[in-house]
Coordinates of C-alpha atoms and ligand atoms in Angstrom, one line a residue:
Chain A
X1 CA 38.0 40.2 26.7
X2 CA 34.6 39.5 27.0
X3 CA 32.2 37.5 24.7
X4 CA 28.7 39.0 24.0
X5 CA 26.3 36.8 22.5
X6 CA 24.5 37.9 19.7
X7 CA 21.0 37.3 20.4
X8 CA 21.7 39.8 23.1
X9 CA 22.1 42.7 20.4
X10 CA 19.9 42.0 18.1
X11 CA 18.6 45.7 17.6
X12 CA 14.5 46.1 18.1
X13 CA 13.2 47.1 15.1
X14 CA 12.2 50.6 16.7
X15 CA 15.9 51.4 17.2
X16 CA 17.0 50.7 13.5
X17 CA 13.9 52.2 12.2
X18 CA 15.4 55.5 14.0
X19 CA 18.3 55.3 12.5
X20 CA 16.5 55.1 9.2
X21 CA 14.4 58.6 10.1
X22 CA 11.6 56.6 10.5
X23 CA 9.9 57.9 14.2
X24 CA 8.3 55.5 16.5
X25 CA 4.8 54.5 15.9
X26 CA 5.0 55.3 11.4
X27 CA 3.0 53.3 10.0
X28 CA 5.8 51.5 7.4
X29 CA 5.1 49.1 4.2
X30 CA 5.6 45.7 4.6
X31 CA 8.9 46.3 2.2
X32 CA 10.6 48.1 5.0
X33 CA 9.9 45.0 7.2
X34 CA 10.9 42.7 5.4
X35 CA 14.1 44.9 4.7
X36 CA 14.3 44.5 8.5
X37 CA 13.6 40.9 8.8
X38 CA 16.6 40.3 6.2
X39 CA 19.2 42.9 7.5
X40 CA 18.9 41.1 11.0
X41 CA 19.4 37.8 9.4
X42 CA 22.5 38.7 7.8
X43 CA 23.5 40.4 11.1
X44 CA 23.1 37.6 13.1
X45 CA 24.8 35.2 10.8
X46 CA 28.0 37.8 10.7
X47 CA 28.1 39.6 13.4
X48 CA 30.9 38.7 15.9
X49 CA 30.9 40.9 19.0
X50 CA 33.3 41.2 21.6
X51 CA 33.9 43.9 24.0
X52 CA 36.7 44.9 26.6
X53 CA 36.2 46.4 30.0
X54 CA 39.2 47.9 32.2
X55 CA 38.6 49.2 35.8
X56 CA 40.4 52.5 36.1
X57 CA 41.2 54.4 39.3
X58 CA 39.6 58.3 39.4
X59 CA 43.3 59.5 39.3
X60 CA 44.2 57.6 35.8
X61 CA 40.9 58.4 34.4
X62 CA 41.4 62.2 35.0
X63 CA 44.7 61.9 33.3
X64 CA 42.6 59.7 30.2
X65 CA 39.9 62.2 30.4
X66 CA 42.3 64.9 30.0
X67 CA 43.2 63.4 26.6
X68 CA 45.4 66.3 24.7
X69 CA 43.8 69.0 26.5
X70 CA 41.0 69.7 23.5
X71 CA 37.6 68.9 25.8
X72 CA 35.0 71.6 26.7
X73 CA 35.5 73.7 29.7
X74 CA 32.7 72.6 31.7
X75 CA 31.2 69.0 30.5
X76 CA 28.9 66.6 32.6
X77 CA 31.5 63.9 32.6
X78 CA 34.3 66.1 34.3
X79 CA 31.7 67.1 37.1
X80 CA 30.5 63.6 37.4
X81 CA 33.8 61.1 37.3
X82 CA 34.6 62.8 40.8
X83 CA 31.7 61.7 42.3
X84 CA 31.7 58.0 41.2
X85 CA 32.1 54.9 43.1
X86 CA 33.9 53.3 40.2
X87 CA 34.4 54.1 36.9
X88 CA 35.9 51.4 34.0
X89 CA 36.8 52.1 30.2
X90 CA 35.3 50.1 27.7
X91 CA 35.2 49.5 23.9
X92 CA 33.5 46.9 22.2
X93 CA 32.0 46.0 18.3
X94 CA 30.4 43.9 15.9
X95 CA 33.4 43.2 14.0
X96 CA 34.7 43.9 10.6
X97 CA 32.8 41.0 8.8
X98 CA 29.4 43.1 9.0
X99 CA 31.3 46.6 7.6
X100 CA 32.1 43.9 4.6
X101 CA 28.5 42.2 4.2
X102 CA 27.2 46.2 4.2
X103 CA 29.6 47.3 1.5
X104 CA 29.3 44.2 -0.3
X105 CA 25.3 44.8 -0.7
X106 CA 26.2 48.4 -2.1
X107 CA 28.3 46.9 -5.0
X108 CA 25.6 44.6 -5.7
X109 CA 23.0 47.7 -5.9
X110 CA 21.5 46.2 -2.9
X111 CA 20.8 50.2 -1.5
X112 CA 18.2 49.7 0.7
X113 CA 19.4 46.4 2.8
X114 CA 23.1 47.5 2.7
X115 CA 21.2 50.7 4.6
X116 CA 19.6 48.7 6.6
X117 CA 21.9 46.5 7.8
X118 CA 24.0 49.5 8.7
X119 CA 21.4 50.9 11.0
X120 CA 20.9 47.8 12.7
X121 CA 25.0 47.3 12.9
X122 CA 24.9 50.7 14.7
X123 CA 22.1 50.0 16.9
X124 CA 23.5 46.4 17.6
X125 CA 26.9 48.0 18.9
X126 CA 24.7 50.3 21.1
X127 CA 23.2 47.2 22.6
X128 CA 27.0 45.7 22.9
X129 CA 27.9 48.2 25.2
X130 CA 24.6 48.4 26.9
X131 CA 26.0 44.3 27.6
X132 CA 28.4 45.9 28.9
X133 CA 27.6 48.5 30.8
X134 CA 24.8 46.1 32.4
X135 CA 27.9 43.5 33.0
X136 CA 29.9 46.1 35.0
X137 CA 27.0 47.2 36.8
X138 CA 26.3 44.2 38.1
X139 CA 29.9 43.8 39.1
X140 CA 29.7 46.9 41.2
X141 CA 26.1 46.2 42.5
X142 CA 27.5 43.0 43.8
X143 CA 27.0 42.3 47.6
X144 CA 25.3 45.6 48.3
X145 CA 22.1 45.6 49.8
X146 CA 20.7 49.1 48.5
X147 CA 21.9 48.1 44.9
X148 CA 18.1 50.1 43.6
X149 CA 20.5 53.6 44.5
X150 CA 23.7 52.6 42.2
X151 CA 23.8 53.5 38.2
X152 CA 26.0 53.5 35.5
X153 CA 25.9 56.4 32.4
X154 CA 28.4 55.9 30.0
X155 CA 30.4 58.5 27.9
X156 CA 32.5 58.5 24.7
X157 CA 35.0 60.5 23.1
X158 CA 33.5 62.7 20.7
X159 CA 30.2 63.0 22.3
X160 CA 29.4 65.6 25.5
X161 CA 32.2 67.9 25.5
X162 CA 34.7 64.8 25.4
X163 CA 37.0 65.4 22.5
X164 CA 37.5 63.0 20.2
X165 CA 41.1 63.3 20.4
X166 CA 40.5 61.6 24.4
X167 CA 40.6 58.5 22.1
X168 CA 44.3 58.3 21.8
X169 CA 44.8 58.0 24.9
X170 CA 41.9 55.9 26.1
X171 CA 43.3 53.0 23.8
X172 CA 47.0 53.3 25.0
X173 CA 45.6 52.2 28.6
X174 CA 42.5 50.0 27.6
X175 CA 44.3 48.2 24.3
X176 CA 41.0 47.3 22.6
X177 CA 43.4 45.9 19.7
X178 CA 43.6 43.0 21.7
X179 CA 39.7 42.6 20.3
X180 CA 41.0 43.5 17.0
X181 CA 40.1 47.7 17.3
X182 CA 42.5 49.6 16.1
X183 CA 42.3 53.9 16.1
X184 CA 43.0 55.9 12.7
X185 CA 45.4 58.9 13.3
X186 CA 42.0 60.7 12.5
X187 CA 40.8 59.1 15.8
X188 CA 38.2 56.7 13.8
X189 CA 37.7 52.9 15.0
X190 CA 38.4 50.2 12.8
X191 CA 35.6 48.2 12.1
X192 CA 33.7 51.0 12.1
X193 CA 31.1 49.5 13.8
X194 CA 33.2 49.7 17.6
X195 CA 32.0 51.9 20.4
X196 CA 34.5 53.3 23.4
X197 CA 34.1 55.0 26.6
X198 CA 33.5 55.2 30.5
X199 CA 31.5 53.7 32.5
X200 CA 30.7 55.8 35.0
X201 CA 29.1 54.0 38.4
X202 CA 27.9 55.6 41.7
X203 CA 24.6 57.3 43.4
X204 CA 21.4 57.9 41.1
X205 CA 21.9 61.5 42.0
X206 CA 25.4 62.1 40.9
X207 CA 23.7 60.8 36.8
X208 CA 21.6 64.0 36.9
X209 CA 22.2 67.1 35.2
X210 CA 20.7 69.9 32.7
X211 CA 21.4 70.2 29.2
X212 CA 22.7 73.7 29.5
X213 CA 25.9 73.0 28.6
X214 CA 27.2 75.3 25.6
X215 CA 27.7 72.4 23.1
X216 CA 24.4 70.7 24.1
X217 CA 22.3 73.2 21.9
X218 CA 24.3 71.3 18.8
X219 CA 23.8 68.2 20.1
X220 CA 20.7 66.5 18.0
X221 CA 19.8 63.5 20.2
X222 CA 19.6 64.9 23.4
X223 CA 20.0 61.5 24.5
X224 CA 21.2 61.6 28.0
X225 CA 17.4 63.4 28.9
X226 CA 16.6 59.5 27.5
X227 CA 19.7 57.6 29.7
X228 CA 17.8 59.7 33.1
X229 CA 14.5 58.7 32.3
X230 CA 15.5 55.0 32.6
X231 CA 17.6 55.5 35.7
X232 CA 14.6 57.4 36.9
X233 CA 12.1 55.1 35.9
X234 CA 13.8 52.0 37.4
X235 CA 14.3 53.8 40.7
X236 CA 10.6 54.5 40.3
X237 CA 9.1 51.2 39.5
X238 CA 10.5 49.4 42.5
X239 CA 10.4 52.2 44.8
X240 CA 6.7 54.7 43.6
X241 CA 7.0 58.0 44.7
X242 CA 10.0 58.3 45.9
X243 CA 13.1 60.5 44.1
X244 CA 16.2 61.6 44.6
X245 CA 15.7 65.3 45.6
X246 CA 18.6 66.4 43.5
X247 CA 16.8 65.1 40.1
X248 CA 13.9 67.3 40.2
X249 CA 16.6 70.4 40.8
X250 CA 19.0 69.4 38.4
X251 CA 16.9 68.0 35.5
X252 CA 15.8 70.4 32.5
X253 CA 13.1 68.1 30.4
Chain B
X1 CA -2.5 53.2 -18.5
X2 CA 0.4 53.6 -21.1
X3 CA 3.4 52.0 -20.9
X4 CA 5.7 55.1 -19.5
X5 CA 3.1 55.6 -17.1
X6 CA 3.6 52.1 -16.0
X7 CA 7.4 51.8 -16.0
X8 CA 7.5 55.2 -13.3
X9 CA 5.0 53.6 -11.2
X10 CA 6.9 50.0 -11.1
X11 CA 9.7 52.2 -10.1
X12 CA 8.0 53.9 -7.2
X13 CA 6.9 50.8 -5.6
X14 CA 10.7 49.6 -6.2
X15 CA 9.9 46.6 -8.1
X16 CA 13.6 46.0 -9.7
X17 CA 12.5 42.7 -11.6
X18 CA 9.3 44.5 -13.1
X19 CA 11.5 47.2 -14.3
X20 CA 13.3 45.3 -16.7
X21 CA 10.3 43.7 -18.4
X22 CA 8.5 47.2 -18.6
X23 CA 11.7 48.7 -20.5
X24 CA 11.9 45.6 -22.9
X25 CA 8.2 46.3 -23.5
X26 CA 8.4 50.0 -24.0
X27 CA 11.6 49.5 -26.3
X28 CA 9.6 46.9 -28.3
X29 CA 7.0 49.3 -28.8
X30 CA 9.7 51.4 -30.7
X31 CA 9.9 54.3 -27.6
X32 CA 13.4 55.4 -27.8
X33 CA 15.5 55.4 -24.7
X34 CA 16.1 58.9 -24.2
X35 CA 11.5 58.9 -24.0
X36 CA 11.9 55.9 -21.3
X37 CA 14.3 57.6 -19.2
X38 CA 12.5 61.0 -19.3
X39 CA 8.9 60.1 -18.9
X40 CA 9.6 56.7 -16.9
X41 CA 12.4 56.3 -14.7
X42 CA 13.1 60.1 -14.1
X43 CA 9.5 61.3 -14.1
X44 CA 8.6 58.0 -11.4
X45 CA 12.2 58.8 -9.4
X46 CA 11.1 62.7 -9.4
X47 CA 8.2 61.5 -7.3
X48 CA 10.0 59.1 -5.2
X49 CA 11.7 62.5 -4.3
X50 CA 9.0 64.8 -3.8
X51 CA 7.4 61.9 -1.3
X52 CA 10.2 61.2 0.6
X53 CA 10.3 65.3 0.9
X54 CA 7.0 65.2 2.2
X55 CA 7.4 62.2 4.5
X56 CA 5.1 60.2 3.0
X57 CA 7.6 57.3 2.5
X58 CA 10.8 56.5 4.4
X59 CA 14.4 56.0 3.0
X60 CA 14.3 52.4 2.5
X61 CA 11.3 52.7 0.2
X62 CA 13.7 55.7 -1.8
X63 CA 16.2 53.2 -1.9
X64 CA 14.3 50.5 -3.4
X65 CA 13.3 52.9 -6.2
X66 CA 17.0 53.5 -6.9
X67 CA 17.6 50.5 -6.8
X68 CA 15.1 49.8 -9.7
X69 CA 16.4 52.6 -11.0
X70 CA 19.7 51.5 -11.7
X71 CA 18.6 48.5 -13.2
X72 CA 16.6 50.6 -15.6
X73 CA 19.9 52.7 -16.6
X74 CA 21.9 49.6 -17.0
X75 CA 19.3 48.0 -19.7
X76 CA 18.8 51.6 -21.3
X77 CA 23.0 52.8 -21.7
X78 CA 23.6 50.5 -23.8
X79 CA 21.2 52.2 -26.6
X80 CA 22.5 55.5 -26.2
X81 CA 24.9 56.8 -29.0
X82 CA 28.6 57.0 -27.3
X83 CA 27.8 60.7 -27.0
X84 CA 24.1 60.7 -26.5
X85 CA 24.5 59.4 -23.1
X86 CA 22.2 61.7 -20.9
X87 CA 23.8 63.6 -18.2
X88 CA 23.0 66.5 -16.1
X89 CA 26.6 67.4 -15.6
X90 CA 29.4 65.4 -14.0
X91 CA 29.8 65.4 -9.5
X92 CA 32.9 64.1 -8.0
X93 CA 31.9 63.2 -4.7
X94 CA 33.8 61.7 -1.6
X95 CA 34.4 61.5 1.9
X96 CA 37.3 63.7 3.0
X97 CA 40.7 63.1 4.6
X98 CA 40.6 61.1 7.6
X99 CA 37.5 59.8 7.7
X100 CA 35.9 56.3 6.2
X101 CA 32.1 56.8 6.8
X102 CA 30.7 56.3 3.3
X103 CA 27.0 55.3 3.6
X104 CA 25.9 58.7 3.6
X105 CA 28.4 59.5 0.6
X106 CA 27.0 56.5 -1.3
X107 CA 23.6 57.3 -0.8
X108 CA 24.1 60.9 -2.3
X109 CA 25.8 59.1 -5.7
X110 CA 23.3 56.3 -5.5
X111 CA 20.5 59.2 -5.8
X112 CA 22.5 61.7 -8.4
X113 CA 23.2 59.1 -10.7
X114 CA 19.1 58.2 -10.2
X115 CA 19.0 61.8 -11.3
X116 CA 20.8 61.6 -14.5
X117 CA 24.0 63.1 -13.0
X118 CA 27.6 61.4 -13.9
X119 CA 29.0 60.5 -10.5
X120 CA 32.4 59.9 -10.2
X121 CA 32.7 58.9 -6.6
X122 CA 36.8 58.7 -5.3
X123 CA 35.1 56.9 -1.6
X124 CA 36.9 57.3 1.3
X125 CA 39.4 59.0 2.9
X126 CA 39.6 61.5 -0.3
X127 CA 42.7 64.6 -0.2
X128 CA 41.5 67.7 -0.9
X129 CA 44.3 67.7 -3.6
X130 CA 42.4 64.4 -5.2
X131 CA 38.9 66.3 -5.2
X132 CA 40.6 68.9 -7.0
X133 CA 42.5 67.3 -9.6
X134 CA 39.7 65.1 -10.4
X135 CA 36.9 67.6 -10.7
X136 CA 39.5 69.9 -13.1
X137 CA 40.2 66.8 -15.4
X138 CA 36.7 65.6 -15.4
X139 CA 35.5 68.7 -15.9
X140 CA 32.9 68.4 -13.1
X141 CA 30.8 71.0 -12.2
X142 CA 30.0 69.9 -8.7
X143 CA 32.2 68.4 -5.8
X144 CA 30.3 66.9 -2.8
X145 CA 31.9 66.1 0.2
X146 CA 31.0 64.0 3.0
X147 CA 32.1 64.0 6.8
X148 CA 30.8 62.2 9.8
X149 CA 33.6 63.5 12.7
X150 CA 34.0 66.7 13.6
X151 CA 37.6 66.4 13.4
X152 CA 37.4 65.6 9.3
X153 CA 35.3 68.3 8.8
X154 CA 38.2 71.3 8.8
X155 CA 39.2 69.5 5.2
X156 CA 36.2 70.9 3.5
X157 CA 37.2 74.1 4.0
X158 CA 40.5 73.4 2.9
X159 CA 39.1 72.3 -0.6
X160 CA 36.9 75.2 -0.4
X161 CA 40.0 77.7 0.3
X162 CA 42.4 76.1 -2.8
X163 CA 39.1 76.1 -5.6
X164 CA 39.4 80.1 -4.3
X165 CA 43.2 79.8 -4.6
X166 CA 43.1 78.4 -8.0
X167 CA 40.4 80.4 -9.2
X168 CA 38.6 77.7 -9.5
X169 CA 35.2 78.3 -7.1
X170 CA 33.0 80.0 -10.2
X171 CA 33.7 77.4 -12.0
X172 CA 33.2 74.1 -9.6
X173 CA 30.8 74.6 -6.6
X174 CA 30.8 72.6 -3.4
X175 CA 28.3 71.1 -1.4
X176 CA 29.2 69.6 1.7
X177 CA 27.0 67.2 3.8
X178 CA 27.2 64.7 6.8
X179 CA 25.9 64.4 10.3
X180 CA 27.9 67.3 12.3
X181 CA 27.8 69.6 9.2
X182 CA 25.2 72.0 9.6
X183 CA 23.9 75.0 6.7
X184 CA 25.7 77.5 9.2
X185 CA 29.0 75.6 8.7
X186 CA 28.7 75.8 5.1
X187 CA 27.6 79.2 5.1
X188 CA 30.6 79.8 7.4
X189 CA 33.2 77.8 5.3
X190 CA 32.2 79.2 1.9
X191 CA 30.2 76.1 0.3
X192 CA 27.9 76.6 -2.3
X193 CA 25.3 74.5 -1.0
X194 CA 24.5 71.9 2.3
X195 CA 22.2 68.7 2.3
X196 CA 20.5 67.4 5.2
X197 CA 20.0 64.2 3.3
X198 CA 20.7 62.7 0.3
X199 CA 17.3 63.6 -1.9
X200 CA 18.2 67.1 -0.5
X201 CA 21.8 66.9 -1.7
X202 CA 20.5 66.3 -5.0
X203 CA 17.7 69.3 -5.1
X204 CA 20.7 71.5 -4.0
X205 CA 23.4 69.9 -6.8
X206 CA 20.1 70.3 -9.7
X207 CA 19.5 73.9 -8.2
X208 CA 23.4 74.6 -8.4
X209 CA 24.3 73.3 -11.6
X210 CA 20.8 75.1 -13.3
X211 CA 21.4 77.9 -12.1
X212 CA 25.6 77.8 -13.6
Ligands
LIG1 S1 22.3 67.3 25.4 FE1 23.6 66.0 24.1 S2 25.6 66.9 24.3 FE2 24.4 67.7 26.0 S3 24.9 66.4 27.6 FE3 23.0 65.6 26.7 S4 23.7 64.0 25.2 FE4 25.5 65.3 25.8

């Protein structure tokens, strides 16, 4: 188990905003901030995160991966797990208080900051397993010299080609219900506000691909293109100029 | 500026405490309540709408007017006869079987009860056997059905397939909604109509139900 501290998830206000539909750079009334200001208030007075991280061999995971046989035929995770250094499952989330607090608000008519606080829930889990993701990182970085050439993507159930259904079997090894997560037979996490996954560590290059898969003309984020650019960009800031050759090949902006 | 005037533009900026003072004011000036919802909440929540539809304000600021909005109702119910109490027609709304998201559910019922619709919202986890049942005794015109996974979404089509079944899909139309839902699902699953958002779940349900 592993403690996160919550003024290490507190959401910016850009990343609830999103979740809102509001774009980068509107111009928003000072309602909506101080909707902000308050949701992050409550969510730093009930959030209670906690996350879990298990090292997994390439064999296991393939077996995990594998889940009851329902992923896509060709998905950037199955390519990419091969080629990793190490890969470790994860789950992690905010806790069950915060789902109460948001449904509590709706009951009291409270609309707009029970929203709110829901957006920056869900962006303050995506920060939980960026904690995460940063803390296994560093344990895989550790002792080697060339750590600039090392990155971690992470992947969940549901998202990429990764059935949803992988879930089931991604708890029965990781056992986030020791953090109090538990799976729905419809494969849902309880609090709703969890994420789960893979952490997937190794070479810059293996992190590249296109988009071309035949589920990623559904998908409406598009957010691994985002996930490269900061792989690329921190390769690039301490090294200028110099890029993997397989990027340039393999990315589709 | 008259009073009605006043009452939908307190209700645009989301002012829930000025609300309440507007109505006493506009009830003390003998309007009747059916005048004040008409020309003040709905007329000021009918812009909300169109705004929002043309992104000139953002969902927090819709929110804030339904918010105001509510409070308006619940001072203005009261002084409706037991059978005068307006209503665009009756929605039972949920999410379906298996799946517990209900933000996106509950901002669709916040927003068609804003409208003048009777919402009777069953929340989470909903059978299609329950949204059936309850839309026949309630004699609702609408069901609207919510799904955020993928794997919860195969239960719209189930309610979609026994309203057929039961010769009931004239009668009660669907409109399904939720992040993974598309129009082309709905097309391909037989709903009558599919909102992106919540103000556009509403459009659809005032579209449906006028046009029944
Ligand atoms: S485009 Fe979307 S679905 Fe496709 S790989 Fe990227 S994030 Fe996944």
């Amino acid at each position: 188990m592993i403690e996160i501290r919550k003024q290490e998830i507190i959401p910016s206000q850009e990343d609830a905003f999103a979740l809102q539909g509001i774009s980068s750079g509107s111009k928003v009334s000072s309602n909506i901030i101080l909707l902000f200001d308050q949701a992050v208030k409550i969510f730093a007075e009930h959030a209670q995160p906690v996350g879990i991280i298990a090292e997994i061999s390439k064999n296991d995971f393939g077996i995990i991966y594998a889940g009851e046989g329902r992923n896509e035929t060709d998905t950037p995770v199955a390519e990419i797990f091969q080629k990793a250094d190490r890969l470790a499952l994860f789950a992690t989330t905010v806790g069950q208080g915060l789902h109460d607090k948001i449904n509590e608000l709706f009951v009291n008519k409270d609309f707009a900051l029970g929203s709110m606080l829901d957006s920056v829930a869900s962006a303050g889990v995506e920060k939980a397993a960026d904690v995460l993701e940063a803390f296994f990182g560093s344990t895989v970085t550790r002792g080697i010299e060339d750590d600039k050439n090392i990155a971690v993507m992470r992947y969940s159930p549901g998202y990429c080609g990764w059935h949803v259904s992988g879930q089931r079997k991604l708890f029965e090894y990781l056992k986030p219900e020791e953090i109090g997560i538990t799976l729905r037979a419809s494969y849902l996490m309880e609090p709703l506000k969890s994420a789960s996954g893979v952490f997937i560590a190794g070479g810059v290059d293996i992190h590249f691909f296109a988009d071309t898969y035949s589920f990623c003309s559904q998908c409406e984020t598009h957010s691994c293109r985002e996930r490269m650019y900061r792989i690329e960009h921190s390769i690039n800031a301490s090294e200028p100029g110099e890029q993997p050759a397989s990027i340039d090949k393999r990315r589709k902006e | 500026m008259d009073i009605l005037r006043q009452i939908a533009l307190v209700l645009q900026r989301g002012d829930s405490s000025g609300i309440n003072e507007l109505l006493q004011q506009a009830l003390d000036n003998k309007l009747g309540p059916r005048e004040i919802l008409d020309d003040g909440l709905i007329a000021g929540m009918n812009v909300v709408g169109d705004r929002y539809k043309k992104h000139e304000i953002f969902l927090p600021e819709v929110l804030l007017a339904a918010k105001a909005m509510h409070v308006g109702m619940d001072k203005l119910k009261p002084l409706f006869l037991k059978d005068e109490v307006p209503s665009r027609g009756r929605v039972v709304i949920g999410t379906v079987q298996g799946d517990i998201h209900d933000i996106g559910k509950n901002l669709v019922a916040i927003m068609l009860s804003g409208a003048g619709f009777e919402v009777i919202d069953l929340g989470k986890d909903v059978p299609p056997k329950k949204f059936i049942e309850t839309a026949v005794e309630q004699n609702a015109k609408v069901i609207g059905m919510s799904a955020l996974l993928t794997t919860t979404m195969p239960v719209m089509k189930k309610v979609i397939g026994e309203l057929k079944e039961k010769g009931l899909s004239g009668r009660i139309k669907t409109v399904i909604g939720g992040a993974p839902v598309s129009e082309e699902f709905a097309d391909h699953i037989g709903a009558d109509g599919y909102g992106y958002d919540s103000v556009q779940a509403v459009d659809c349900i005032k579209r449906l139900i006028s046009a029944s």
